[in-house]
Coordinates of C-alpha atoms and ligand atoms in Angstrom, one line a residue:
M1 CA 106.1 81.5 73.1
F2 CA 109.2 79.4 71.1
E3 CA 108.2 76.1 68.8
I4 CA 110.3 73.6 69.5
R5 CA 108.9 71.1 66.9
S6 CA 112.3 71.8 65.4
L7 CA 113.7 70.3 69.0
G8 CA 112.5 66.8 68.2
R9 CA 111.6 63.9 70.9
G10 CA 115.2 62.4 70.9
P11 CA 116.9 63.0 74.0
G12 CA 119.8 64.7 74.4
R13 CA 118.8 67.1 71.6
M14 CA 120.0 70.9 71.9
K15 CA 119.4 73.8 70.7
T16 CA 120.3 77.0 72.2
L17 CA 118.2 80.5 71.9
H18 CA 120.3 83.9 71.5
R19 CA 117.1 86.4 71.3
T20 CA 115.6 90.1 72.3
V21 CA 111.9 90.6 73.3
D22 CA 109.9 93.1 74.0
V23 CA 107.8 93.8 77.2
T24 CA 104.4 93.8 77.1
N25 CA 103.1 93.4 80.1
R26 CA 104.9 95.5 83.3
I27 CA 106.9 92.0 85.0
G28 CA 108.0 92.4 89.0
L29 CA 106.7 93.6 92.5
D30 CA 105.2 96.6 93.3
L31 CA 108.6 98.5 94.2
I32 CA 110.6 96.8 90.9
A33 CA 110.0 95.8 88.3
I34 CA 111.0 95.2 84.6
E35 CA 108.2 97.7 82.4
P36 CA 106.7 97.5 79.2
G37 CA 108.5 98.0 76.3
A38 CA 111.8 96.9 78.3
E39 CA 114.2 94.9 76.0
V40 CA 114.7 91.5 77.9
E41 CA 117.5 89.7 76.7
L42 CA 117.4 86.0 76.5
D43 CA 119.9 83.3 76.5
L44 CA 118.8 80.7 76.4
K45 CA 119.4 76.6 75.7
F46 CA 116.3 73.9 74.6
Q47 CA 117.4 70.4 75.4
S48 CA 115.4 67.4 75.0
V49 CA 115.0 65.0 78.1
S50 CA 112.7 62.5 78.2
E51 CA 109.9 63.9 80.3
G52 CA 110.4 67.5 78.6
V53 CA 112.5 70.2 77.2
L54 CA 114.9 71.3 80.2
V55 CA 115.8 74.6 79.5
T56 CA 118.8 76.4 80.8
G57 CA 120.1 79.8 80.6
T58 CA 119.9 83.0 81.7
A59 CA 117.5 86.5 80.8
T60 CA 119.0 90.2 81.7
A61 CA 116.5 92.9 81.5
P62 CA 116.6 96.7 82.3
T63 CA 114.9 97.7 85.8
K64 CA 112.8 99.7 87.1
G65 CA 112.4 100.9 90.9
E66 CA 111.5 103.2 94.3
C67 CA 114.6 102.9 96.8
V68 CA 112.8 102.2 100.2
R69 CA 115.0 104.0 102.5
C70 CA 115.1 107.2 100.4
L71 CA 111.7 107.3 98.3
E72 CA 114.0 108.2 94.8
P73 CA 113.0 106.2 91.7
F74 CA 116.4 104.4 90.7
D75 CA 117.2 102.0 87.5
G76 CA 119.2 99.0 87.8
T77 CA 119.8 95.3 85.8
A78 CA 117.6 92.4 86.4
E79 CA 119.7 88.8 85.9
F80 CA 118.4 85.9 86.0
E81 CA 119.0 82.1 85.8
F82 CA 117.3 79.3 84.1
L83 CA 116.9 75.6 84.9
E84 CA 113.7 74.9 84.2
L85 CA 111.7 71.7 83.0
F86 CA 108.8 72.3 80.5
A87 CA 106.8 68.6 80.7
Y88 CA 105.8 67.2 78.0
P89 CA 102.0 67.1 78.1
N90 CA 101.1 63.1 79.0
S91 CA 104.5 62.6 80.6
T92 CA 105.1 61.1 83.7
T93 CA 105.8 64.0 85.3
E94 CA 103.0 66.6 84.4
A95 CA 100.7 63.1 85.6
T96 CA 102.5 63.5 88.9
T97 CA 102.4 66.6 89.4
E98 CA 99.8 68.6 90.7
E99 CA 99.0 71.7 87.7
G100 CA 100.9 74.7 88.5
E101 CA 103.4 73.0 90.1
V102 CA 105.8 72.6 87.0
Y103 CA 105.8 74.3 83.5
H104 CA 104.2 72.6 80.2
V105 CA 105.3 72.0 76.6
E106 CA 101.9 72.9 75.0
D107 CA 101.2 72.4 71.0
D108 CA 104.6 71.7 70.2
H109 CA 105.2 75.4 72.2
I110 CA 107.1 76.6 75.1
D111 CA 105.6 79.9 76.8
L112 CA 108.8 81.3 78.4
E113 CA 106.8 84.8 80.3
P114 CA 105.2 82.9 83.2
L115 CA 109.1 81.6 83.5
V116 CA 110.2 84.8 83.3
V117 CA 107.5 86.4 86.0
D118 CA 107.6 84.1 88.4
T119 CA 111.6 84.2 88.5
A120 CA 111.1 87.8 88.8
G121 CA 108.5 87.4 91.7
L122 CA 110.9 85.6 93.4
E123 CA 114.2 87.4 93.0
F124 CA 113.5 90.7 93.0
P125 CA 113.9 92.2 96.7
L126 CA 110.4 93.3 98.4
Q127 CA 112.9 96.0 100.2
P128 CA 114.7 97.4 97.0
V129 CA 117.3 99.5 97.4
C130 CA 119.1 102.4 95.2
R131 CA 122.2 101.3 96.5
P132 CA 123.0 99.0 99.2
D133 CA 124.5 101.9 101.6
C134 CA 121.5 104.6 100.8
P135 CA 121.2 106.4 104.1
G136 CA 117.7 107.3 103.3
L137 CA 115.6 110.2 104.8
C138 CA 116.5 111.7 107.9
T139 CA 113.9 110.8 110.3
E140 CA 113.1 114.3 111.7
C141 CA 112.3 115.9 108.4
G142 CA 112.9 113.9 105.3
A143 CA 115.8 115.2 103.8
L144 CA 117.5 113.1 101.5
L145 CA 120.9 111.8 103.8
A146 CA 123.0 111.4 100.3
I147 CA 122.4 114.7 99.4
V148 CA 122.6 116.9 103.3
G149 CA 125.0 115.0 104.7
L150 CA 125.1 112.1 106.5
D151 CA 126.4 114.3 110.1
H152 CA 122.4 116.4 109.4
S153 CA 121.1 116.2 112.3
H154 CA 118.1 118.0 115.0
E155 CA 119.2 119.5 118.0
I156 CA 116.4 118.0 120.4
L157 CA 115.5 120.3 123.0
D158 CA 113.4 119.5 126.5
P159 CA 110.6 122.5 126.1
R160 CA 112.0 123.8 129.3
W161 CA 115.5 124.4 127.9
A162 CA 113.8 125.8 124.9
G163 CA 113.5 129.7 126.2
L164 CA 116.8 129.7 127.9
A165 CA 118.3 128.0 124.7
A166 CA 116.4 131.2 122.5
K167 CA 118.4 133.2 124.8
L168 CA 121.9 132.2 124.3
N169 CA 121.1 131.4 120.5
P170 CA 118.9 134.4 119.1
P171 CA 117.8 133.3 116.2
D172 CA 118.6 136.3 114.3
G173 CA 122.0 135.5 115.0
E174 CA 123.2 138.7 117.0
G175 CA 125.6 137.9 120.2
T176 CA 124.1 136.9 122.4
A177 CA 127.5 138.4 126.0
D178 CA 125.5 142.0 125.6
Q179 CA 122.5 140.9 126.1
L180 CA 122.7 139.5 129.1
Ligands
ZN1 ZN1 118.0 104.9 98.5
ZN2 ZN1 116.2 116.5 109.1

């Protein structure tokens, strides 16, 4: 919550805010979020316009995610850019928009949390990856391809040939020549 009474209602009035706030509730999606206890760095500008207060600027916060390809946890940074009007009570904007369509100035206060929550919901990826080129898991055995290497593969044997293959490549590693 930010008190904006001191901003005044004259269009053109402006106030900047640099503040770090602690997150109390998890903000994000199932697989990626800003966790409780994380710090969100706000760098915002509040601008008085006729209909309300225009909030512009950025919020930066550390994120924790789970990669959809390799299923490993990973850390990241979220950077959101805002350009949002918080409408004054009884303004035309307030009167002509549906409930929930626009943010509101309430009792000369602006609550930024819903803005951060909504923005996170829109901007966080539904399918987060630990890195863009994460090779994921082997579909056969589930090994992490980033660790076992991209040339990792399994010989797929036709069962009819499996017996012969076993003879040619005995599992104990002995040579084959003198056994045939
Ligand atoms: Zn990954
Ligand atoms: Zn494998």
